[in-house]
mmCIF file of C-alpha atoms and ligand atoms in Angstrom:
data_model
loop_
_atom_site.group_PDB
_atom_site.id
_atom_site.type_symbol
_atom_site.label_atom_id
_atom_site.label_comp_id
_atom_site.label_asym_id
_atom_site.label_seq_id
_atom_site.Cartn_x
_atom_site.Cartn_y
_atom_site.Cartn_z
ATOM 1 C CA MET H 1 14.220 6.309 -0.552
ATOM 2 C CA SER H 2 15.066 5.430 3.035
ATOM 3 C CA ALA H 3 17.620 7.377 5.058
ATOM 4 C CA PHE H 4 19.704 4.190 5.426
ATOM 5 C CA ARG H 5 20.924 1.647 2.869
ATOM 6 C CA THR H 6 20.234 -2.013 3.671
ATOM 7 C CA ILE H 7 22.376 -3.147 0.729
ATOM 8 C CA ASP H 8 24.847 -1.009 -1.182
ATOM 9 C CA TRP H 9 27.612 -1.575 -3.721
ATOM 10 C CA LYS H 10 30.643 0.672 -3.274
ATOM 11 C CA ASN H 11 34.177 0.366 -4.696
ATOM 12 C CA ASP H 12 33.594 -3.248 -5.679
ATOM 13 C CA ARG H 13 32.484 -4.160 -2.157
ATOM 14 C CA LEU H 14 29.072 -5.163 -0.818
ATOM 15 C CA VAL H 15 28.073 -2.894 2.048
ATOM 16 C CA LEU H 16 25.426 -4.260 4.438
ATOM 17 C CA LEU H 17 23.725 -2.572 7.349
ATOM 18 C CA ASP H 18 24.315 -5.026 10.225
ATOM 19 C CA GLN H 19 20.748 -5.833 11.290
ATOM 20 C CA ARG H 20 21.895 -7.798 14.347
ATOM 21 C CA ARG H 21 22.894 -4.548 16.002
ATOM 22 C CA LEU H 22 19.808 -2.442 15.343
ATOM 23 C CA PRO H 23 18.247 -0.438 16.870
ATOM 24 C CA GLU H 24 21.092 0.356 19.284
ATOM 25 C CA GLU H 25 23.799 0.852 16.665
ATOM 26 C CA THR H 26 23.900 1.640 12.960
ATOM 27 C CA VAL H 27 26.958 -0.252 11.734
ATOM 28 C CA TYR H 28 27.810 -1.025 8.109
ATOM 29 C CA LEU H 29 29.955 -4.048 7.175
ATOM 30 C CA GLU H 30 32.016 -4.234 3.972
ATOM 31 C CA LEU H 31 32.076 -7.680 2.392
ATOM 32 C CA GLU H 32 34.641 -8.869 -0.127
ATOM 33 C CA SER H 33 33.913 -12.509 -0.997
ATOM 34 C CA SER H 34 31.149 -15.062 -1.468
ATOM 35 C CA GLU H 35 32.195 -16.593 1.884
ATOM 36 C CA ASP H 36 31.565 -13.256 3.574
ATOM 37 C CA VAL H 37 28.128 -12.975 1.960
ATOM 38 C CA ALA H 38 27.114 -16.569 2.810
ATOM 39 C CA TRP H 39 28.141 -15.878 6.419
ATOM 40 C CA ALA H 40 26.151 -12.597 6.486
ATOM 41 C CA ILE H 41 23.010 -14.358 5.225
ATOM 42 C CA ARG H 42 23.380 -17.262 7.657
ATOM 43 C CA GLU H 43 24.004 -15.014 10.640
ATOM 44 C CA MET H 44 21.187 -12.638 9.628
ATOM 45 C CA VAL H 45 23.365 -9.562 9.182
ATOM 46 C CA VAL H 46 21.094 -9.295 6.154
ATOM 47 C CA ARG H 47 17.669 -10.965 6.267
ATOM 48 C CA GLY H 48 14.254 -10.815 4.648
ATOM 49 C CA ALA H 49 13.620 -12.774 1.441
ATOM 50 C CA PRO H 50 14.228 -10.051 -1.188
ATOM 51 C CA ALA H 51 17.292 -8.664 0.641
ATOM 52 C CA ILE H 52 18.783 -12.157 0.886
ATOM 53 C CA GLY H 53 18.283 -12.621 -2.877
ATOM 54 C CA ALA H 54 19.930 -9.313 -3.787
ATOM 55 C CA ALA H 55 22.828 -9.903 -1.360
ATOM 56 C CA ALA H 56 23.456 -13.351 -2.857
ATOM 57 C CA ALA H 57 23.513 -11.855 -6.366
ATOM 58 C CA PHE H 58 26.209 -9.420 -5.235
ATOM 59 C CA GLY H 59 27.970 -12.402 -3.623
ATOM 60 C CA ILE H 60 28.368 -13.928 -7.096
ATOM 61 C CA ALA H 61 29.588 -10.585 -8.473
ATOM 62 C CA LEU H 62 32.202 -10.451 -5.685
ATOM 63 C CA ALA H 63 33.242 -14.030 -6.423
ATOM 64 C CA ALA H 64 33.793 -13.151 -10.089
ATOM 65 C CA LEU H 65 35.792 -10.010 -9.252
ATOM 66 C CA ARG H 66 38.068 -12.027 -6.949
ATOM 67 C CA GLY H 67 38.508 -14.877 -9.410
ATOM 68 C CA GLU H 68 36.699 -17.414 -7.177
ATOM 69 C CA ASP H 69 35.310 -20.626 -8.637
ATOM 70 C CA LEU H 70 31.770 -19.500 -9.510
ATOM 71 C CA ALA H 71 30.163 -22.928 -9.218
ATOM 72 C CA ALA H 72 31.569 -23.278 -5.686
ATOM 73 C CA ALA H 73 30.438 -19.752 -4.769
ATOM 74 C CA ASP H 74 26.963 -20.492 -6.122
ATOM 75 C CA GLU H 75 26.733 -23.677 -4.072
ATOM 76 C CA ARG H 76 27.996 -21.974 -0.925
ATOM 77 C CA LEU H 77 25.395 -19.208 -1.219
ATOM 78 C CA ARG H 78 22.576 -21.684 -1.946
ATOM 79 C CA LYS H 79 23.329 -23.417 1.354
ATOM 80 C CA ALA H 80 23.144 -20.217 3.425
ATOM 81 C CA ARG H 81 19.400 -20.415 4.222
ATOM 82 C CA PRO H 82 16.815 -22.844 2.810
ATOM 83 C CA THR H 83 13.351 -21.255 2.928
ATOM 84 C CA ALA H 84 13.320 -17.927 1.063
ATOM 85 C CA VAL H 85 13.056 -18.808 -2.611
ATOM 86 C CA ASN H 86 14.341 -15.357 -3.610
ATOM 87 C CA LEU H 87 17.829 -16.633 -2.766
ATOM 88 C CA PHE H 88 17.586 -19.387 -5.391
ATOM 89 C CA TRP H 89 15.741 -17.143 -7.842
ATOM 90 C CA ALA H 90 18.525 -14.525 -7.731
ATOM 91 C CA LEU H 91 21.292 -17.142 -7.954
ATOM 92 C CA ASP H 92 19.534 -18.720 -10.969
ATOM 93 C CA ARG H 93 19.510 -15.323 -12.692
ATOM 94 C CA MET H 94 23.217 -14.903 -12.027
ATOM 95 C CA LYS H 95 23.941 -18.467 -13.138
ATOM 96 C CA ALA H 96 22.207 -17.870 -16.467
ATOM 97 C CA ILE H 97 24.966 -15.308 -17.122
ATOM 98 C CA TRP H 98 28.092 -17.070 -15.830
ATOM 99 C CA GLU H 99 27.328 -20.670 -16.779
ATOM 100 C CA GLY H 100 28.960 -21.505 -20.083
ATOM 101 C CA SER H 101 30.144 -17.910 -20.579
ATOM 102 C CA SER H 102 33.068 -17.447 -22.980
ATOM 103 C CA GLU H 103 33.726 -13.810 -22.046
ATOM 104 C CA THR H 104 36.976 -12.571 -20.535
ATOM 105 C CA PRO H 105 36.947 -12.637 -16.703
ATOM 106 C CA GLU H 106 36.798 -8.807 -16.663
ATOM 107 C CA ALA H 107 33.843 -8.630 -19.044
ATOM 108 C CA LEU H 108 32.006 -11.390 -17.154
ATOM 109 C CA SER H 109 32.601 -9.685 -13.790
ATOM 110 C CA GLN H 110 31.173 -6.445 -15.130
ATOM 111 C CA ARG H 111 28.096 -8.203 -16.488
ATOM 112 C CA LEU H 112 27.542 -9.936 -13.144
ATOM 113 C CA VAL H 113 27.849 -6.659 -11.241
ATOM 114 C CA GLU H 114 25.321 -5.094 -13.637
ATOM 115 C CA GLU H 115 22.892 -7.998 -13.208
ATOM 116 C CA ALA H 116 23.124 -7.811 -9.410
ATOM 117 C CA ARG H 117 22.478 -4.065 -9.579
ATOM 118 C CA ARG H 118 19.477 -4.734 -11.825
ATOM 119 C CA ILE H 119 18.068 -7.272 -9.347
ATOM 120 C CA ALA H 120 18.428 -4.653 -6.596
ATOM 121 C CA GLU H 121 16.805 -1.864 -8.630
ATOM 122 C CA GLU H 122 13.936 -4.094 -9.745
ATOM 123 C CA ASP H 123 13.224 -4.948 -6.125
ATOM 124 C CA VAL H 124 12.743 -1.296 -5.188
ATOM 125 C CA ALA H 125 10.394 -0.739 -8.142
ATOM 126 C CA ALA H 126 8.443 -3.927 -7.315
ATOM 127 C CA ASN H 127 7.935 -2.834 -3.715
ATOM 128 C CA GLN H 128 6.634 0.573 -4.724
ATOM 129 C CA ALA H 129 4.193 -1.111 -7.113
ATOM 130 C CA ILE H 130 3.058 -3.519 -4.349
ATOM 131 C CA GLY H 131 2.261 -0.492 -2.169
ATOM 132 C CA GLN H 132 0.291 1.207 -4.935
ATOM 133 C CA ASN H 133 -1.627 -1.988 -5.764
ATOM 134 C CA ALA H 134 -2.565 -2.379 -2.096
ATOM 135 C CA LEU H 135 -3.892 1.157 -1.604
ATOM 136 C CA PRO H 136 -7.523 0.407 -2.562
ATOM 137 C CA LEU H 137 -7.550 -2.388 0.065
ATOM 138 C CA ILE H 138 -6.588 -0.093 2.955
ATOM 139 C CA PRO H 139 -9.502 1.707 4.609
ATOM 140 C CA GLU H 140 -9.129 5.262 5.921
ATOM 141 C CA GLY H 141 -7.852 5.129 9.525
ATOM 142 C CA ALA H 142 -7.044 1.412 9.219
ATOM 143 C CA LYS H 143 -5.623 -0.511 12.152
ATOM 144 C CA ILE H 144 -3.182 -2.929 10.576
ATOM 145 C CA LEU H 145 -1.527 -5.928 12.226
ATOM 146 C CA HIS H 146 1.953 -6.827 10.938
ATOM 147 C CA HIS H 147 4.406 -9.645 11.695
ATOM 148 C CA CYS H 148 8.213 -9.761 11.580
ATOM 149 C CA ASN H 149 10.028 -7.129 9.506
ATOM 150 C CA THR H 150 9.168 -6.705 5.849
ATOM 151 C CA GLY H 151 10.311 -3.123 5.399
ATOM 152 C CA ALA H 152 13.264 -1.434 3.717
ATOM 153 C CA LEU H 153 15.529 -3.572 5.912
ATOM 154 C CA ALA H 154 14.078 -6.812 4.527
ATOM 155 C CA THR H 155 14.345 -5.656 0.921
ATOM 156 C CA VAL H 156 16.577 -3.308 -1.052
ATOM 157 C CA ASP H 157 14.280 -0.422 -0.156
ATOM 158 C CA TYR H 158 10.669 0.367 0.735
ATOM 159 C CA GLY H 159 9.561 -3.101 1.744
ATOM 160 C CA THR H 160 6.571 -5.296 0.969
ATOM 161 C CA ALA H 161 3.960 -5.545 3.771
ATOM 162 C CA LEU H 162 5.563 -2.747 5.785
ATOM 163 C CA GLY H 163 5.950 -0.831 2.501
ATOM 164 C CA ILE H 164 2.167 -1.010 2.123
ATOM 165 C CA ILE H 165 1.770 0.575 5.557
ATOM 166 C CA ARG H 166 4.291 3.256 4.569
ATOM 167 C CA ILE H 167 2.618 4.048 1.259
ATOM 168 C CA ALA H 168 -0.843 4.152 2.896
ATOM 169 C CA HIS H 169 0.579 6.573 5.484
ATOM 170 C CA GLU H 170 2.151 8.737 2.758
ATOM 171 C CA ALA H 171 -1.211 8.725 0.936
ATOM 172 C CA GLY H 172 -2.741 10.321 4.055
ATOM 173 C CA LYS H 173 -4.784 7.303 5.192
ATOM 174 C CA ARG H 174 -4.021 7.846 8.913
ATOM 175 C CA VAL H 175 -3.102 4.208 9.493
ATOM 176 C CA HIS H 176 -1.957 2.726 12.798
ATOM 177 C CA ALA H 177 0.288 -0.349 12.779
ATOM 178 C CA PHE H 178 0.300 -3.008 15.480
ATOM 179 C CA LEU H 179 3.673 -4.764 15.329
ATOM 180 C CA ASP H 180 4.171 -8.311 16.600
ATOM 181 C CA GLU H 181 7.524 -8.336 18.380
ATOM 182 C CA THR H 182 8.264 -11.654 16.565
ATOM 183 C CA ARG H 183 10.067 -14.065 18.834
ATOM 184 C CA PRO H 184 12.776 -15.216 18.944
ATOM 185 C CA ARG H 185 14.807 -12.732 16.837
ATOM 186 C CA LEU H 186 12.482 -9.787 17.560
ATOM 187 C CA GLN H 187 12.421 -8.433 14.001
ATOM 188 C CA GLY H 188 9.127 -6.653 14.762
ATOM 189 C CA ALA H 189 10.233 -5.041 18.027
ATOM 190 C CA ARG H 190 13.755 -4.140 16.905
ATOM 191 C CA LEU H 191 13.488 -3.535 13.160
ATOM 192 C CA SER H 192 9.890 -2.725 12.138
ATOM 193 C CA ALA H 193 9.447 -0.388 15.115
ATOM 194 C CA TRP H 194 12.744 1.321 14.247
ATOM 195 C CA GLU H 195 11.687 1.825 10.631
ATOM 196 C CA LEU H 196 8.221 3.151 11.482
ATOM 197 C CA LYS H 197 9.604 5.437 14.148
ATOM 198 C CA GLU H 198 12.097 6.929 11.653
ATOM 199 C CA LEU H 199 9.224 7.456 9.195
ATOM 200 C CA GLY H 200 6.916 8.977 11.827
ATOM 201 C CA ILE H 201 4.243 6.308 11.322
ATOM 202 C CA PRO H 202 2.036 5.632 14.388
ATOM 203 C CA HIS H 203 2.621 2.136 15.743
ATOM 204 C CA THR H 204 2.256 -0.061 18.816
ATOM 205 C CA VAL H 205 4.512 -3.031 19.584
ATOM 206 C CA ILE H 206 2.805 -6.112 21.050
ATOM 207 C CA VAL H 207 4.042 -9.545 22.118
ATOM 208 C CA ASP H 208 3.153 -12.251 19.620
ATOM 209 C CA GLY H 209 0.768 -13.880 22.083
ATOM 210 C CA ALA H 210 -1.313 -10.671 22.255
ATOM 211 C CA ALA H 211 -2.304 -10.715 18.581
ATOM 212 C CA ALA H 212 -5.714 -12.419 18.898
ATOM 213 C CA HIS H 213 -6.607 -10.265 21.905
ATOM 214 C CA VAL H 214 -5.606 -7.108 20.003
ATOM 215 C CA MET H 215 -7.677 -8.141 16.968
ATOM 216 C CA LYS H 216 -10.750 -8.319 19.174
ATOM 217 C CA LYS H 217 -10.075 -5.395 21.501
ATOM 218 C CA PHE H 218 -8.917 -2.809 18.975
ATOM 219 C CA GLY H 219 -10.931 -3.939 15.945
ATOM 220 C CA ILE H 220 -8.010 -4.674 13.628
ATOM 221 C CA ASP H 221 -9.111 -3.990 10.017
ATOM 222 C CA LEU H 222 -6.568 -6.154 8.247
ATOM 223 C CA VAL H 223 -3.454 -8.259 8.704
ATOM 224 C CA VAL H 224 -0.632 -7.894 6.205
ATOM 225 C CA VAL H 225 2.487 -10.063 6.216
ATOM 226 C CA GLY H 226 5.359 -10.821 3.859
ATOM 227 C CA ALA H 227 6.441 -14.177 2.436
ATOM 228 C CA ASP H 228 9.550 -16.258 2.030
ATOM 229 C CA ARG H 229 8.070 -18.660 -0.468
ATOM 230 C CA ILE H 230 4.625 -18.921 -2.030
ATOM 231 C CA ALA H 231 3.844 -22.363 -3.446
ATOM 232 C CA LYS H 232 1.833 -22.819 -6.647
ATOM 233 C CA ASN H 233 -1.368 -23.459 -4.685
ATOM 234 C CA GLY H 234 -0.909 -20.278 -2.608
ATOM 235 C CA ASP H 235 0.366 -21.942 0.594
ATOM 236 C CA THR H 236 2.805 -19.403 2.022
ATOM 237 C CA ALA H 237 5.922 -19.831 4.136
ATOM 238 C CA ASN H 238 6.667 -16.828 6.316
ATOM 239 C CA LYS H 239 8.150 -16.038 9.724
ATOM 240 C CA ILE H 240 7.114 -18.413 12.496
ATOM 241 C CA GLY H 241 3.839 -17.213 14.009
ATOM 242 C CA THR H 242 2.238 -16.191 10.723
ATOM 243 C CA TYR H 243 0.068 -19.327 10.583
ATOM 244 C CA ALA H 244 -1.360 -18.649 14.054
ATOM 245 C CA LEU H 245 -2.122 -15.063 13.017
ATOM 246 C CA ALA H 246 -3.991 -16.259 9.930
ATOM 247 C CA ILE H 247 -6.122 -18.616 12.044
ATOM 248 C CA ALA H 248 -6.911 -15.824 14.509
ATOM 249 C CA ALA H 249 -7.736 -13.429 11.642
ATOM 250 C CA ARG H 250 -10.166 -15.965 10.146
ATOM 251 C CA HIS H 251 -11.864 -16.440 13.516
ATOM 252 C CA HIS H 252 -12.407 -12.677 13.798
ATOM 253 C CA GLY H 253 -13.456 -12.212 10.135
ATOM 254 C CA ILE H 254 -10.412 -10.014 9.405
ATOM 255 C CA PRO H 255 -8.875 -9.979 5.887
ATOM 256 C CA PHE H 256 -5.431 -11.620 5.811
ATOM 257 C CA TYR H 257 -3.139 -10.371 3.047
ATOM 258 C CA VAL H 258 0.257 -11.641 1.924
ATOM 259 C CA ALA H 259 2.444 -9.047 0.173
ATOM 260 C CA ALA H 260 5.375 -10.228 -1.936
ATOM 261 C CA PRO H 261 7.131 -9.665 -5.239
ATOM 262 C CA THR H 262 6.584 -12.344 -7.894
ATOM 263 C CA SER H 263 10.190 -13.461 -7.274
ATOM 264 C CA THR H 264 8.810 -15.041 -4.066
ATOM 265 C CA VAL H 265 6.298 -17.165 -5.997
ATOM 266 C CA ASP H 266 7.693 -20.647 -6.615
ATOM 267 C CA LEU H 267 5.568 -22.472 -9.176
ATOM 268 C CA ALA H 268 7.954 -25.442 -9.003
ATOM 269 C CA THR H 269 6.772 -26.097 -5.436
ATOM 270 C CA PRO H 270 3.233 -27.487 -5.675
ATOM 271 C CA SER H 271 2.171 -26.883 -2.055
ATOM 272 C CA GLY H 272 3.429 -25.865 1.364
ATOM 273 C CA GLU H 273 4.274 -29.491 2.187
ATOM 274 C CA ALA H 274 7.278 -29.244 -0.126
ATOM 275 C CA ILE H 275 8.684 -25.986 1.278
ATOM 276 C CA PRO H 276 11.861 -26.578 3.309
ATOM 277 C CA ILE H 277 11.523 -25.001 6.743
ATOM 278 C CA GLU H 278 14.699 -23.724 8.339
ATOM 279 C CA GLU H 279 15.420 -24.733 11.939
ATOM 280 C CA ARG H 280 17.795 -22.415 13.743
ATOM 281 C CA ASP H 281 20.082 -22.629 16.746
ATOM 282 C CA PRO H 282 18.139 -23.441 19.972
ATOM 283 C CA LYS H 283 20.204 -20.710 21.601
ATOM 284 C CA GLU H 284 17.895 -18.150 19.946
ATOM 285 C CA ILE H 285 15.225 -19.436 22.373
ATOM 286 C CA THR H 286 17.220 -20.586 25.367
ATOM 287 C CA HIS H 287 19.199 -17.370 25.724
ATOM 288 C CA CYS H 288 18.666 -13.627 25.759
ATOM 289 C CA GLY H 289 22.105 -12.359 24.791
ATOM 290 C CA GLU H 290 24.454 -14.349 27.015
ATOM 291 C CA ARG H 291 21.825 -14.915 29.726
ATOM 292 C CA ARG H 292 20.206 -18.373 29.844
ATOM 293 C CA LEU H 293 16.382 -18.284 30.129
ATOM 294 C CA VAL H 294 15.466 -21.951 29.655
ATOM 295 C CA PRO H 295 16.732 -24.577 32.105
ATOM 296 C CA GLU H 296 19.659 -26.651 30.927
ATOM 297 C CA GLY H 297 18.373 -29.990 29.588
ATOM 298 C CA SER H 298 14.936 -28.802 28.335
ATOM 299 C CA LEU H 299 14.242 -29.736 24.725
ATOM 300 C CA VAL H 300 13.857 -26.796 22.344
ATOM 301 C CA TYR H 301 12.362 -26.654 18.850
ATOM 302 C CA ASN H 302 13.132 -23.531 16.822
ATOM 303 C CA PRO H 303 11.558 -23.455 13.340
ATOM 304 C CA ALA H 304 12.207 -20.068 11.716
ATOM 305 C CA PHE H 305 9.132 -20.257 9.459
ATOM 306 C CA ASP H 306 5.706 -21.827 9.197
ATOM 307 C CA VAL H 307 3.314 -22.409 6.320
ATOM 308 C CA THR H 308 -0.042 -20.654 6.165
ATOM 309 C CA PRO H 309 -2.511 -22.730 4.137
ATOM 310 C CA ALA H 310 -3.876 -20.940 1.077
ATOM 311 C CA GLU H 311 -7.474 -21.174 2.337
ATOM 312 C CA LEU H 312 -6.638 -18.716 5.141
ATOM 313 C CA ILE H 313 -5.249 -16.091 2.730
ATOM 314 C CA THR H 314 -7.642 -13.426 1.431
ATOM 315 C CA ALA H 315 -5.351 -12.241 -1.376
ATOM 316 C CA ILE H 316 -1.694 -12.051 -2.411
ATOM 317 C CA ILE H 317 -0.536 -8.548 -3.294
ATOM 318 C CA THR H 318 2.265 -8.491 -5.899
ATOM 319 C CA GLU H 319 3.866 -5.832 -8.074
ATOM 320 C CA ARG H 320 1.837 -7.135 -11.005
ATOM 321 C CA GLY H 321 -1.506 -6.966 -9.262
ATOM 322 C CA VAL H 322 -3.633 -8.462 -6.489
ATOM 323 C CA VAL H 323 -4.252 -12.200 -6.813
ATOM 324 C CA TYR H 324 -7.377 -13.813 -5.323
ATOM 325 C CA PRO H 325 -8.248 -17.500 -4.929
ATOM 326 C CA PRO H 326 -8.168 -19.929 -6.559
ATOM 327 C CA PHE H 327 -4.407 -19.298 -6.348
ATOM 328 C CA GLU H 328 -3.608 -22.579 -8.079
ATOM 329 C CA GLU H 329 -5.078 -21.070 -11.266
ATOM 330 C CA ASN H 330 -4.448 -17.391 -10.710
ATOM 331 C CA LEU H 331 -0.767 -17.427 -9.665
ATOM 332 C CA PRO H 332 0.431 -19.272 -12.799
ATOM 333 C CA ARG H 333 -1.785 -16.991 -14.908
ATOM 334 C CA LEU H 334 -0.267 -13.859 -13.322
ATOM 335 C CA LEU H 335 3.269 -15.077 -14.028
ATOM 336 C CA ARG H 336 2.419 -16.312 -17.547
ATOM 337 C CA ASP H 337 0.354 -13.377 -18.769
ATOM 338 C CA GLN H 338 2.731 -10.657 -17.679
ATOM 339 C CA GLY H 339 6.054 -12.516 -17.438
HETATM 340 O O1 LIG S 401 14.226 -14.806 9.260
HETATM 341 P P1 LIG S 401 13.955 -13.553 8.503
HETATM 342 O O2 LIG S 401 14.042 -12.310 9.320
HETATM 343 O O3 LIG S 401 14.797 -13.484 7.233
HETATM 344 O O4 LIG S 401 12.440 -13.711 8.046
HETATM 345 C C1 LIG S 401 11.835 -12.673 7.313
HETATM 346 C C2 LIG S 401 10.418 -12.919 6.977
HETATM 347 O O5 LIG S 401 9.839 -13.934 7.315
HETATM 348 C C3 LIG S 401 9.745 -11.898 6.124
HETATM 349 O O6 LIG S 401 8.384 -11.798 6.432
HETATM 350 C C4 LIG S 401 9.894 -12.297 4.628
HETATM 351 O O7 LIG S 401 11.216 -12.634 4.332
HETATM 352 C C5 LIG S 401 9.452 -11.208 3.724
HETATM 353 S S1 LIG S 401 10.510 -9.797 3.781
HETATM 354 C C6 LIG S 401 9.926 -8.676 2.659
#
């Protein structure tokens, strides 16, 4: 368990660690309604695909406890962010309980709270299994390149790609992580570095543009990243900059792994072409805090994610096992055989 709680449920309130304020301040916000939760997801108080899914599930539980219209709450939460499929996956699970329910409001609320708790607990277990499944792929003394934040802050606990680094460290593998700072929201510099520092895991923060140079100069052994949505053919949406990393890894002959729970696999999306890519406020690029960096009048394009084509991915590490190409055949098999 981590020393902090990304997502907690206390006295019928959702408690979120405000990730906008890390690493300077550790502030927890108490949320009371589905509006609050939709706002927190949109504003990235909570972020990272699995954490967004679990928070949205608790958003439905809050809506039920307050007597909100559940269909409206569901719709509001679905609109919060478009790319991470875990959001829709978690809301579908909640909907399967509330839709057409004939229970009393009290009984239904309790069942929804229990289901949200279950989603949260399953996430922690999945992440630990991802870490264990990855262990044989991590060489002794590995230098590992990582993008964005995929740790305990991006999930309910432990993390996916960063969780692998943590579990390899705990297994005594003497790993060293190179962390892309991850423009423009700096999840790598602010959040991944904070997590690894707290855990005492050796790491070096680099600017995103240094990644290819670092691969060559330091002899990176592997790249491991998370995912927001994995299409049926293995194409993977993840934080902007992931695609460029995968191309650089291929050029240098470095294995490129995607780590994600099966709740991130979206078999209904045939390929990356069909994954909706969020575009965020240009201010994330034009400004640093309140200070303007880009001249007034310059055009700005701010996609939050990109799609890495399946052919650049060495393997996808899930809680149910490691999946190799051809993903088009092996992802559906993984979900079918063990679902
Ligand atoms: O915009 P963010 O910070 O929510 O983006 C997060 C990522 O892209 C992560 O890599 C992904 O959600 C996996 S988190 C385990």
